[in-house]
Short mmCIF file of N, CA and C in Angstrom, two decimals:
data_model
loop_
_atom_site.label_atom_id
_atom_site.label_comp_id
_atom_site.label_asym_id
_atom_site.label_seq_id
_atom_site.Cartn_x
_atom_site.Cartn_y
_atom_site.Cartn_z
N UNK A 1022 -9.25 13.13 -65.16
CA UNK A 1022 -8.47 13.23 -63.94
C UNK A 1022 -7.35 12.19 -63.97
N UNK A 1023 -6.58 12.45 -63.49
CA UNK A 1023 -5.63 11.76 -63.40
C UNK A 1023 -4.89 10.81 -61.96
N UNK A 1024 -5.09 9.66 -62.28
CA UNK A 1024 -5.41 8.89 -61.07
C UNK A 1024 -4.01 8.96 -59.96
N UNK A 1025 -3.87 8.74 -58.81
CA UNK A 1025 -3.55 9.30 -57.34
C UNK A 1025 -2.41 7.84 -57.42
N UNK A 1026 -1.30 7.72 -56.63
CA UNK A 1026 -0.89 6.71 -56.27
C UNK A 1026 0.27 6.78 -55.35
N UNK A 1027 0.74 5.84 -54.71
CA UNK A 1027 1.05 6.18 -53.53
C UNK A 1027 2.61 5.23 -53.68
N UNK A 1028 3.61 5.22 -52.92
CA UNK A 1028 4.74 4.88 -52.70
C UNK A 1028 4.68 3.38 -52.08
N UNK A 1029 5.55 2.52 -51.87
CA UNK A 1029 6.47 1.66 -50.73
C UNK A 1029 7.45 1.33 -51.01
N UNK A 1030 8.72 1.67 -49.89
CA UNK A 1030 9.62 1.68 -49.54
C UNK A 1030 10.04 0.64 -48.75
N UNK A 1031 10.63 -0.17 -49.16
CA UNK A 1031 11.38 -1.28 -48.60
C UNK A 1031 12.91 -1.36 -48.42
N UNK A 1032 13.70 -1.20 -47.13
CA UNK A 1032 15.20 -1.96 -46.91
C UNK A 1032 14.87 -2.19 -46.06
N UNK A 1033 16.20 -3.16 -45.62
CA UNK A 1033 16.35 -4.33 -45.07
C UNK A 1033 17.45 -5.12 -45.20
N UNK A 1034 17.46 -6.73 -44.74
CA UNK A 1034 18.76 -7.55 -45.01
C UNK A 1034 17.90 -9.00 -45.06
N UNK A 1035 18.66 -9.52 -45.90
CA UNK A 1035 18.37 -11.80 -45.81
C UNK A 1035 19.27 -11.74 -44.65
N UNK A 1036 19.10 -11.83 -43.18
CA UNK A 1036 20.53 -11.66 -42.55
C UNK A 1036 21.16 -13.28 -42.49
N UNK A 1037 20.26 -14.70 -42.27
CA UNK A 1037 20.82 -15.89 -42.04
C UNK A 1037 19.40 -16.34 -41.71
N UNK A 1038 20.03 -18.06 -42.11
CA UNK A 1038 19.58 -19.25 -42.21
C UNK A 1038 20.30 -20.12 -41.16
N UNK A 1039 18.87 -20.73 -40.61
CA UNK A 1039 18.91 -21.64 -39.44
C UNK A 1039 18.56 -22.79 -39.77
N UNK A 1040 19.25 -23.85 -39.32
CA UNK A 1040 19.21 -25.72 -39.35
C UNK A 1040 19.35 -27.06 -38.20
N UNK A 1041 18.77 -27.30 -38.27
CA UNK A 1041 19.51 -28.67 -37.11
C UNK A 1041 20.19 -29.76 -38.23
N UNK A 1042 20.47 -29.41 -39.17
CA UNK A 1042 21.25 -29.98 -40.14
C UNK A 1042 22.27 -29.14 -40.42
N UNK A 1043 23.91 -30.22 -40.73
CA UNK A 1043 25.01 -29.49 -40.97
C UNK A 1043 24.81 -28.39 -42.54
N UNK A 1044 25.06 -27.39 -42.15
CA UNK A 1044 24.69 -26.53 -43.27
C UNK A 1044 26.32 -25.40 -43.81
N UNK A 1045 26.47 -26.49 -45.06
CA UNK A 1045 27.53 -25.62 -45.95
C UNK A 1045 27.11 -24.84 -47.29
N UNK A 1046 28.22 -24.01 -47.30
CA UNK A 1046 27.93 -23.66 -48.70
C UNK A 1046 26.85 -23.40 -49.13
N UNK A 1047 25.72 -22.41 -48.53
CA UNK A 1047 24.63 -22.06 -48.81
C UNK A 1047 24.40 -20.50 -49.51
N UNK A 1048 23.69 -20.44 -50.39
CA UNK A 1048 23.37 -19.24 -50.81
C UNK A 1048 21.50 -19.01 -51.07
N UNK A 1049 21.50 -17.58 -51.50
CA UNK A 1049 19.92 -17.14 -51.25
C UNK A 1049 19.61 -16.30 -52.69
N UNK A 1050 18.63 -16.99 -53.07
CA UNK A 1050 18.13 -15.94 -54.60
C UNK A 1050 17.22 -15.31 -53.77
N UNK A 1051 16.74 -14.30 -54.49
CA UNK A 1051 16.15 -13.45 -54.33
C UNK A 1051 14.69 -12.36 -55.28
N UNK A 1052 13.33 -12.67 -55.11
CA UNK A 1052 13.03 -11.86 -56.02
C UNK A 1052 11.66 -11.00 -55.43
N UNK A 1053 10.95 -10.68 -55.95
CA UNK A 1053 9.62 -9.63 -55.82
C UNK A 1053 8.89 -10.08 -56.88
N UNK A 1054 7.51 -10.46 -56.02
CA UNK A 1054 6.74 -10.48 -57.16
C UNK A 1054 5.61 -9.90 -56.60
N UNK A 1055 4.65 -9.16 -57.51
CA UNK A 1055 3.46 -8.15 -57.21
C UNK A 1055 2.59 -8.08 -58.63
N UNK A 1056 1.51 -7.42 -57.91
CA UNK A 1056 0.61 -7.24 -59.18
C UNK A 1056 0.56 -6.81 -60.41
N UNK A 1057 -0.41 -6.28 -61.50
CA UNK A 1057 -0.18 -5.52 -62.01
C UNK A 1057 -0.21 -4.28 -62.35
N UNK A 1058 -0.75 -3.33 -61.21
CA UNK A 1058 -0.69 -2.56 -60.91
C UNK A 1058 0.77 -1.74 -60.46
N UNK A 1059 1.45 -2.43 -59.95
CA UNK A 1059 3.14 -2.07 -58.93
C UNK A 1059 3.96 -2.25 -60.33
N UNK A 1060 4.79 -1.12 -59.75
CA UNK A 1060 5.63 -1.22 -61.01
C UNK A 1060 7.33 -0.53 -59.95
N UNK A 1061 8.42 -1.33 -60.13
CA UNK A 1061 9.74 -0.70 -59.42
C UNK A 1061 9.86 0.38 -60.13
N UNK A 1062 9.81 1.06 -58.64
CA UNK A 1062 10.74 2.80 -59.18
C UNK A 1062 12.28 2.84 -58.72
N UNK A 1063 12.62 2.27 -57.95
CA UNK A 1063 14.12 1.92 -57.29
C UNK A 1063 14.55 0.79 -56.93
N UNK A 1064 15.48 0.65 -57.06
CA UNK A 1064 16.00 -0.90 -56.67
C UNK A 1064 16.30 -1.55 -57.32
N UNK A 1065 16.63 -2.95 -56.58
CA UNK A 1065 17.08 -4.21 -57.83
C UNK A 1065 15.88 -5.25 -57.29
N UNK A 1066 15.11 -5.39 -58.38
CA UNK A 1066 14.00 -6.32 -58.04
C UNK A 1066 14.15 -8.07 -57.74
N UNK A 1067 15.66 -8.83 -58.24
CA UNK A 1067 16.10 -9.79 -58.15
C UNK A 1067 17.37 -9.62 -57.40
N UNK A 1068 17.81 -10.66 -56.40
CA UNK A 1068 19.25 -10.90 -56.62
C UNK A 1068 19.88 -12.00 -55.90
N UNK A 1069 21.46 -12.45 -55.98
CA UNK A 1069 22.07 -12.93 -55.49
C UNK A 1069 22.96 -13.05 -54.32
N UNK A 1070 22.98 -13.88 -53.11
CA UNK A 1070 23.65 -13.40 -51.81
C UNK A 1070 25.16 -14.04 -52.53
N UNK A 1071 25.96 -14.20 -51.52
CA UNK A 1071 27.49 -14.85 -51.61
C UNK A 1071 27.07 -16.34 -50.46
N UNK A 1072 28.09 -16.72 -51.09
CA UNK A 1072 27.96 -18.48 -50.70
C UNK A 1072 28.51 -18.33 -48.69
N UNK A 1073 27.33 -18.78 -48.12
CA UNK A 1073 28.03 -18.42 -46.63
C UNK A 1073 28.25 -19.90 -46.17
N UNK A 1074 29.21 -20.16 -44.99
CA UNK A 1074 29.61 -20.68 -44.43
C UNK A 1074 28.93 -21.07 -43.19
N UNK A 1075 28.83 -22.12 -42.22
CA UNK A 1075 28.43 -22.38 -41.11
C UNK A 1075 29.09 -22.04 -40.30
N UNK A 1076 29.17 -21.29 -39.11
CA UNK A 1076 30.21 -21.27 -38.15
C UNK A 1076 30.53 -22.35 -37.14
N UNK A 1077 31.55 -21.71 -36.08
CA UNK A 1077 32.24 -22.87 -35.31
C UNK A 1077 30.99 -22.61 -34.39
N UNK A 1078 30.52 -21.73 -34.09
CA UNK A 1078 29.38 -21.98 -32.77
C UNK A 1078 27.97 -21.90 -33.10
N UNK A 1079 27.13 -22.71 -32.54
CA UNK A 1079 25.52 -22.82 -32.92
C UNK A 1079 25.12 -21.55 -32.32
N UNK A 1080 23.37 -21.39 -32.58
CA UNK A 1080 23.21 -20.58 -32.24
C UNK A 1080 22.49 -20.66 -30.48
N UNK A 1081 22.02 -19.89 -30.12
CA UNK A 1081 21.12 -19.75 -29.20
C UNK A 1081 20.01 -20.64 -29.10
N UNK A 1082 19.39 -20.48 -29.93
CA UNK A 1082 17.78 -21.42 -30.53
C UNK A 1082 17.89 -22.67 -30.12
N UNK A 1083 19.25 -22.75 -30.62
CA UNK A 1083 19.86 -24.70 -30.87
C UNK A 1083 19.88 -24.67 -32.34
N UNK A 1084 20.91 -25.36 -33.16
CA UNK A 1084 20.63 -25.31 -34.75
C UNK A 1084 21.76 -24.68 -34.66
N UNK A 1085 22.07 -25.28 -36.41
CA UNK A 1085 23.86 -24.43 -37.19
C UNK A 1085 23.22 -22.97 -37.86
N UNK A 1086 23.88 -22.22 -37.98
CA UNK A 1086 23.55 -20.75 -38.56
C UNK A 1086 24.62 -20.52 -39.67
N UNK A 1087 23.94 -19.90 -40.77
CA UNK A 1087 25.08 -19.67 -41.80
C UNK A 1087 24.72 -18.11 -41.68
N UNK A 1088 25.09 -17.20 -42.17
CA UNK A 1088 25.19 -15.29 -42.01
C UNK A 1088 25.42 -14.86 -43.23
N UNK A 1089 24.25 -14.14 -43.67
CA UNK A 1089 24.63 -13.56 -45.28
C UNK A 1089 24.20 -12.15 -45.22
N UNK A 1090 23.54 -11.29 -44.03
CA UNK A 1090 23.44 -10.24 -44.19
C UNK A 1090 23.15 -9.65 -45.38
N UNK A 1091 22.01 -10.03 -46.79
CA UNK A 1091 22.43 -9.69 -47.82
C UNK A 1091 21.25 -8.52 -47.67
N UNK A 1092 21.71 -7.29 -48.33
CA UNK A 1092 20.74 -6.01 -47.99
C UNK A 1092 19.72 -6.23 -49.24
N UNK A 1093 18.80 -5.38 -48.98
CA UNK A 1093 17.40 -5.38 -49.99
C UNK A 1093 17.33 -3.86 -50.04
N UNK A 1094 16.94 -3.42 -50.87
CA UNK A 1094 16.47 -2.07 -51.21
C UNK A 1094 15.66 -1.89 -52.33
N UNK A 1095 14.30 -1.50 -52.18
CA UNK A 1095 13.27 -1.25 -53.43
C UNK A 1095 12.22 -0.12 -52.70
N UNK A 1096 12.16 0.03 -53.72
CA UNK A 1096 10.37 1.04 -53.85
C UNK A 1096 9.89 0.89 -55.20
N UNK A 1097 8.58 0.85 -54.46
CA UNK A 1097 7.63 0.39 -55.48
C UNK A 1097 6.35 1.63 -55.59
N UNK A 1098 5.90 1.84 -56.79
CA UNK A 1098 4.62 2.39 -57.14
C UNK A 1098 3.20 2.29 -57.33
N UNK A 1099 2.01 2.83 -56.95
CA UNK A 1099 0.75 1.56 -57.72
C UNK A 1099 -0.02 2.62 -57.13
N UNK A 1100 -1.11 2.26 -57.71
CA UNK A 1100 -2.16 3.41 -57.88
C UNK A 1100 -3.11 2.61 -56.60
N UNK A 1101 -2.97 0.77 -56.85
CA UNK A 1101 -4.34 -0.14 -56.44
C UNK A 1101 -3.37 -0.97 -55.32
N UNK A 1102 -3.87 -0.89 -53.84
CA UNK A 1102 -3.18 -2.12 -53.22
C UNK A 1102 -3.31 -3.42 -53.33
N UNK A 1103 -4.23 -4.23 -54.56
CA UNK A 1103 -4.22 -5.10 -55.01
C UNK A 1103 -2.78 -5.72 -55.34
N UNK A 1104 -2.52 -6.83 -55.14
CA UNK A 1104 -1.14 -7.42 -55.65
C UNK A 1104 0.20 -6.94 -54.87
N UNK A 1105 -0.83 -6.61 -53.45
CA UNK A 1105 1.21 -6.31 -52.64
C UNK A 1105 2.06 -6.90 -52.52
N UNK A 1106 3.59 -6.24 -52.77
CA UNK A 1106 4.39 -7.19 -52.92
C UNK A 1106 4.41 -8.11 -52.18
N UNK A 1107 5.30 -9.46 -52.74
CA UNK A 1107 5.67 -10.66 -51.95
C UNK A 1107 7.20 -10.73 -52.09
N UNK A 1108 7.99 -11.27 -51.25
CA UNK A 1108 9.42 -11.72 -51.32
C UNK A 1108 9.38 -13.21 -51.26
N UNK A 1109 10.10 -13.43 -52.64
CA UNK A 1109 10.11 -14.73 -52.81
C UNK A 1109 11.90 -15.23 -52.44
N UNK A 1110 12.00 -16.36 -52.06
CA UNK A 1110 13.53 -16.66 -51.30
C UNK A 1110 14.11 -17.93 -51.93
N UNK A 1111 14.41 -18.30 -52.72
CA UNK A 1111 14.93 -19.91 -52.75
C UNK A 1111 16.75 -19.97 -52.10
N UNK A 1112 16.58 -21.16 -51.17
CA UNK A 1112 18.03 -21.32 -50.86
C UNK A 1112 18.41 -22.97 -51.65
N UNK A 1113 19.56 -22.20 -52.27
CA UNK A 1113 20.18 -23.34 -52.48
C UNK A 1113 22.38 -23.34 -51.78
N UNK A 1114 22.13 -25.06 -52.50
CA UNK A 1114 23.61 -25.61 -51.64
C UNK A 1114 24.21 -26.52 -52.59
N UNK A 1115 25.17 -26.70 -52.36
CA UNK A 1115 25.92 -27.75 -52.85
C UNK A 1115 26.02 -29.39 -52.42
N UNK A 1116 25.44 -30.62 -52.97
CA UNK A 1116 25.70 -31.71 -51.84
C UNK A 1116 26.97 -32.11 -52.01
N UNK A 1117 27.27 -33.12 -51.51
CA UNK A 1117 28.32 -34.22 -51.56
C UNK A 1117 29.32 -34.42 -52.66
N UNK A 1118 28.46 -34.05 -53.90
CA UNK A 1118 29.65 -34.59 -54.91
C UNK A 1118 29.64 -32.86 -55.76
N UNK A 1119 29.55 -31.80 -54.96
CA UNK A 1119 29.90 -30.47 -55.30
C UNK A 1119 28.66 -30.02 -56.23
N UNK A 1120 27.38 -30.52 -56.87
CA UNK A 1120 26.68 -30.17 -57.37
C UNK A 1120 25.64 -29.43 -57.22
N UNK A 1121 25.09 -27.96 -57.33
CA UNK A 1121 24.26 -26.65 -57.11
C UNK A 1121 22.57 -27.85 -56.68
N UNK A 1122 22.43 -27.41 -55.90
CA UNK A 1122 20.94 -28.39 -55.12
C UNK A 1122 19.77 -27.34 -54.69
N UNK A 1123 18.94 -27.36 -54.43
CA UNK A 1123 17.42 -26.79 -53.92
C UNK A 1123 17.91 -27.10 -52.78
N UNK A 1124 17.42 -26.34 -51.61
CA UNK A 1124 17.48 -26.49 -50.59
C UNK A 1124 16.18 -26.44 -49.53
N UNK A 1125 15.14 -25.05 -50.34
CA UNK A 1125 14.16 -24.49 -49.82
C UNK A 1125 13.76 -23.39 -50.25
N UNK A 1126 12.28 -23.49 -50.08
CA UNK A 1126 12.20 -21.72 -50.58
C UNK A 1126 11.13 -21.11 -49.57
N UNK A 1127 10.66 -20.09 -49.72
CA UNK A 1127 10.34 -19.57 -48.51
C UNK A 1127 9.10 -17.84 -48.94
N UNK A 1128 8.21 -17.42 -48.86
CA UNK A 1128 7.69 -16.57 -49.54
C UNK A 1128 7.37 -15.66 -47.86
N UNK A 1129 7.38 -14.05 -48.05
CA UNK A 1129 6.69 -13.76 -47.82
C UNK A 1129 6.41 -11.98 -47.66
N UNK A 1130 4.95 -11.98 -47.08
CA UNK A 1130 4.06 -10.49 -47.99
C UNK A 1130 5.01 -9.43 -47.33
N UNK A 1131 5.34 -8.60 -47.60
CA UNK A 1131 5.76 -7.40 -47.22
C UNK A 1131 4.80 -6.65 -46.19
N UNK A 1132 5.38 -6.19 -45.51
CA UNK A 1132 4.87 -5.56 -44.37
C UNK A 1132 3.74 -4.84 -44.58
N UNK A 1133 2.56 -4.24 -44.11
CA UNK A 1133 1.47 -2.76 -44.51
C UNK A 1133 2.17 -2.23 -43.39
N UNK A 1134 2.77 -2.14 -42.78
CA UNK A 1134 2.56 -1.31 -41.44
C UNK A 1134 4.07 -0.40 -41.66
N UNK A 1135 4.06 0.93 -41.15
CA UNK A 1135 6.18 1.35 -41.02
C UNK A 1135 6.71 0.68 -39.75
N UNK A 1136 7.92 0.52 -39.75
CA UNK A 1136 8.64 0.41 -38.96
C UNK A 1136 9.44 -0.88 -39.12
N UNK A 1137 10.24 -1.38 -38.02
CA UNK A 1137 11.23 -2.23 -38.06
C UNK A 1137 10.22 -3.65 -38.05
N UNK A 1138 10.74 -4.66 -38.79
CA UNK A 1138 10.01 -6.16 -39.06
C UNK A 1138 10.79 -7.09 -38.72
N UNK A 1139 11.26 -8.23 -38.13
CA UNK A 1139 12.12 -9.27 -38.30
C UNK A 1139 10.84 -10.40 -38.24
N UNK A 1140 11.53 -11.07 -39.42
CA UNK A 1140 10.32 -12.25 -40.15
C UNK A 1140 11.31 -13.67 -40.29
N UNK A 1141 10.89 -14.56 -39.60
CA UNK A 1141 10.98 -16.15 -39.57
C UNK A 1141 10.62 -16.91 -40.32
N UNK A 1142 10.92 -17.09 -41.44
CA UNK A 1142 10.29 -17.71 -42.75
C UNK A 1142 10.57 -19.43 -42.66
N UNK A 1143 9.94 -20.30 -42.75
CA UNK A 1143 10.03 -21.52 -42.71
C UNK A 1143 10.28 -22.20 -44.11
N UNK A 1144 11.20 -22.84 -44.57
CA UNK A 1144 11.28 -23.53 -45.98
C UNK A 1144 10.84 -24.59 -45.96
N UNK A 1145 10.54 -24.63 -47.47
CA UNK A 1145 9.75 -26.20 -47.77
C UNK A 1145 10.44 -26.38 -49.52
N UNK A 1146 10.35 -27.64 -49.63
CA UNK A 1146 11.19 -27.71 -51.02
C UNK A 1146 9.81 -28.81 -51.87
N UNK A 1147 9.52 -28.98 -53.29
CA UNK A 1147 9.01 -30.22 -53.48
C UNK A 1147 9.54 -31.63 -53.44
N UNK A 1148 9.10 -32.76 -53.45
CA UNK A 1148 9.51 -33.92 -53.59
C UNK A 1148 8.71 -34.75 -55.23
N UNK A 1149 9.09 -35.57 -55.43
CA UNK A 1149 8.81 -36.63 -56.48
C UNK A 1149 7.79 -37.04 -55.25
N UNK A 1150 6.78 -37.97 -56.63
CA UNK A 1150 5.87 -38.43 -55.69
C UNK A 1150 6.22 -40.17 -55.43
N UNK A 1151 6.78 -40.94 -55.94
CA UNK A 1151 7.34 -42.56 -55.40
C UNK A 1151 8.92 -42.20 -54.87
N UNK A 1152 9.20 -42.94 -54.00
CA UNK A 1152 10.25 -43.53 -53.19
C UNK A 1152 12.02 -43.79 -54.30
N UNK A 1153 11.41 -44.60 -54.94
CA UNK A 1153 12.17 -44.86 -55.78
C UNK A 1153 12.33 -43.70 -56.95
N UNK A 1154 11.76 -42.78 -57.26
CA UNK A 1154 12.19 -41.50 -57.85
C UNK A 1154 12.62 -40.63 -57.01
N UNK A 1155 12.42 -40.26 -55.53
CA UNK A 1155 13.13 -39.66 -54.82
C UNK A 1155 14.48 -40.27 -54.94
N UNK A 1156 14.83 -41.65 -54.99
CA UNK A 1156 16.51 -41.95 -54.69
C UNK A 1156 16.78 -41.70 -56.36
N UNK A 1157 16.03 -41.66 -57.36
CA UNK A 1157 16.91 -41.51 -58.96
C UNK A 1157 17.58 -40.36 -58.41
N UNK A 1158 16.65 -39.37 -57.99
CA UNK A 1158 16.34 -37.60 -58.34
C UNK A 1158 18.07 -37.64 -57.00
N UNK A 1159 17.61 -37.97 -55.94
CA UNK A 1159 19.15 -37.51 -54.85
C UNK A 1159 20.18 -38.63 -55.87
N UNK A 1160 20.32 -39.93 -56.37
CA UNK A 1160 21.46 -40.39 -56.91
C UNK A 1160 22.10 -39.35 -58.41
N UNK A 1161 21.18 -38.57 -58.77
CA UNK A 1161 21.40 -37.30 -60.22
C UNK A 1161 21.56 -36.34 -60.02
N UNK A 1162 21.30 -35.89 -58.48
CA UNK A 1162 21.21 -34.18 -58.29
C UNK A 1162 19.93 -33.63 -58.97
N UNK A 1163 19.21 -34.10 -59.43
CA UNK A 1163 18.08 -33.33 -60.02
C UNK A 1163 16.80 -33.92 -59.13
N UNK A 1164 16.66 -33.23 -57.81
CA UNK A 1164 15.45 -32.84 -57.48
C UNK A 1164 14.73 -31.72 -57.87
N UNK A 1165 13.47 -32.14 -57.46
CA UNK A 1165 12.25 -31.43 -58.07
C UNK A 1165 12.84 -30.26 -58.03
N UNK A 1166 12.15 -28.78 -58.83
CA UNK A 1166 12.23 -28.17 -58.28
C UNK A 1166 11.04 -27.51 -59.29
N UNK A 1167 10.61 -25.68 -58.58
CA UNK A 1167 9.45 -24.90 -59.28
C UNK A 1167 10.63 -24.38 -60.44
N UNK A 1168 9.89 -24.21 -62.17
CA UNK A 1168 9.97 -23.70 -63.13
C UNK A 1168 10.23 -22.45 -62.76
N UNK A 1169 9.48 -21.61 -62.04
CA UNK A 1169 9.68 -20.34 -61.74
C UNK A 1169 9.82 -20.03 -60.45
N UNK A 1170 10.80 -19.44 -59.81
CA UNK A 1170 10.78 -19.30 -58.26
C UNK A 1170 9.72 -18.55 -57.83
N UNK A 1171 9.11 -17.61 -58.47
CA UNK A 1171 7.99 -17.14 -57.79
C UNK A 1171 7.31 -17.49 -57.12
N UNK A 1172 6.66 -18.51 -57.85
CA UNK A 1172 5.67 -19.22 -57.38
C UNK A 1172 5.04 -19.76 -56.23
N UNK A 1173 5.99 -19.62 -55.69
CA UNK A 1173 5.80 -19.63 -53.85
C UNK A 1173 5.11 -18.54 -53.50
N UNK A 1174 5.00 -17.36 -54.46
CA UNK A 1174 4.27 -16.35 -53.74
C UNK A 1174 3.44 -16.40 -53.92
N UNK A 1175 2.78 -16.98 -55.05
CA UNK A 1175 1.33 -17.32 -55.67
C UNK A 1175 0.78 -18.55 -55.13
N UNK A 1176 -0.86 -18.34 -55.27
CA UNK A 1176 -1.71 -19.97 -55.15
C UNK A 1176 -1.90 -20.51 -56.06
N UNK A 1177 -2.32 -20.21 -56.92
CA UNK A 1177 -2.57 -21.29 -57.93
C UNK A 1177 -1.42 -21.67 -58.53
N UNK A 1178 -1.55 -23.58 -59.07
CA UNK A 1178 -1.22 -24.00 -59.72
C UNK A 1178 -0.31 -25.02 -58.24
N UNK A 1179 -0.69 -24.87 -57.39
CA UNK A 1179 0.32 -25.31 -56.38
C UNK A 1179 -0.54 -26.37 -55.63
N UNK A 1180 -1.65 -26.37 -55.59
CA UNK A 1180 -2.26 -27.19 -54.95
C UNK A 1180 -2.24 -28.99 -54.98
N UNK A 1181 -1.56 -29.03 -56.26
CA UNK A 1181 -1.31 -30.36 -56.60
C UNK A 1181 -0.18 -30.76 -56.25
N UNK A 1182 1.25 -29.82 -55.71
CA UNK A 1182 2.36 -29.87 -55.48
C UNK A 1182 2.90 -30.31 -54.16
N UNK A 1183 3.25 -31.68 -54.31
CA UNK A 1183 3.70 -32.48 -52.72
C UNK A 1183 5.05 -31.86 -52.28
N UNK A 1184 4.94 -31.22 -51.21
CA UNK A 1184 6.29 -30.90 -50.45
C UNK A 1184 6.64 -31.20 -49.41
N UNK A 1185 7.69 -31.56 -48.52
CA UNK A 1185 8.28 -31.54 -47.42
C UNK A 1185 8.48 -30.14 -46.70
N UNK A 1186 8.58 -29.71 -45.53
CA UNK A 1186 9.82 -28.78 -44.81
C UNK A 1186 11.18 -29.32 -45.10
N UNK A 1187 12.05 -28.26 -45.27
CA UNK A 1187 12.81 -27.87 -45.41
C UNK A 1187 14.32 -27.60 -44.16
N UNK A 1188 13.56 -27.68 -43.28
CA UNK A 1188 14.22 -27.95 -42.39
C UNK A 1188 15.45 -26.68 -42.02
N UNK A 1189 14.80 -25.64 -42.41
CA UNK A 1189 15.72 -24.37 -42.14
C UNK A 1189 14.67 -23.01 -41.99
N UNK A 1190 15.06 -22.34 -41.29
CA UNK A 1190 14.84 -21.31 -40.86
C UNK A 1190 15.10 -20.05 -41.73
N UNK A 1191 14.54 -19.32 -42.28
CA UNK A 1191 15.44 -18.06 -42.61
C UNK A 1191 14.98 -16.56 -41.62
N UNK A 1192 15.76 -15.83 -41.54
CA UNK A 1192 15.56 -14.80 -41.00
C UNK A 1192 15.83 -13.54 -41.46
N UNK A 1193 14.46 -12.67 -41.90
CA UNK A 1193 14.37 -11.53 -42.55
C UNK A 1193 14.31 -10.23 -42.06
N UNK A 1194 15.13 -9.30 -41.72
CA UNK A 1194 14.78 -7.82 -41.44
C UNK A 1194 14.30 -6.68 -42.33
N UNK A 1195 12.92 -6.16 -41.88
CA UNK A 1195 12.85 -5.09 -42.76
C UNK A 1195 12.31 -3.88 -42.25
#
């Protein structure tokens, strides 16, 4: 026999990122990670937003807002709902002396249910673990960061990993 399997359909938008910190020059990677069972039948399983800007007015909430509206579109296949997808998010920025920085990253499961979703994702970035390697890492531009962005969607291997918040908001429609 030949085994049964079923669809998910995902669009949507990254629409913007929220801060009580001045927030320039921000952009959003983008990826999917799932079991091994799921395999993409459509879509682009990774990608890149465009570098957004802060505007002249805050938002509602309180906090600066940057707007990237960046759309998502996938479907996925799988026989086993084991390993449903996850959306993994890293934002990064530019600091002070123009150099590409971590900003935050942000994971999360894809919906089971149909219909419209808007999701509030909270970022968190790692840190060095002494004081004085936090100021090498901000005086070099090379803070911590994960080998693989995924990894936010996964548990293991993370438990040993000291992080802060992030101090931004993102906001997901799907």
């Amino acid at each position: 026999t030949t085994p049964s399997s079923f669809f998910v359909m995902i669009t949507g938008n990254i629409e913007s990122a929220q801060s009580n910190q001045i927030n320039d020059h921000l952009y959003c990677r983008y990826s999917f990670s799932h079991g091994p069972d799921w395999e993409v039948v459509h879509g682009v399983s990774m990608g890149l937003s465009q570098t957004g800007r802060q505007g002249m007015l805050s938002s509602n909430e309180g906090g600066n807002v940057i707007v990237w509206n960046f759309p998502i579109e996938i479907s996925f296949q799988s026989t086993n709902p084991h390993g449903w997808p996850r959306l993994a998010l890293s934002i990064y920025g530019f600091d002070f002396l123009g150099r590409d920085v971590l900003r935050g990253y942000a994971s999360l499961l894809l919906p089971v249910n149909p219909g419209r979703h808007t999701k509030y994702l909270k970022t968190y970035r790692p840190v060095s673990g002494s004081k004085f390697v936090q100021f090498v890492n901000w005086l070099m531009g090379t803070n911590p960061e994960y080998y693989d962005s995924k990894m936010v969607t996964r548990g293991e291997g993370r438990a040993v990993t000291r992080v802060v918040s992030a101090d931004r908001t993102v906001k997901v429609n799907l």
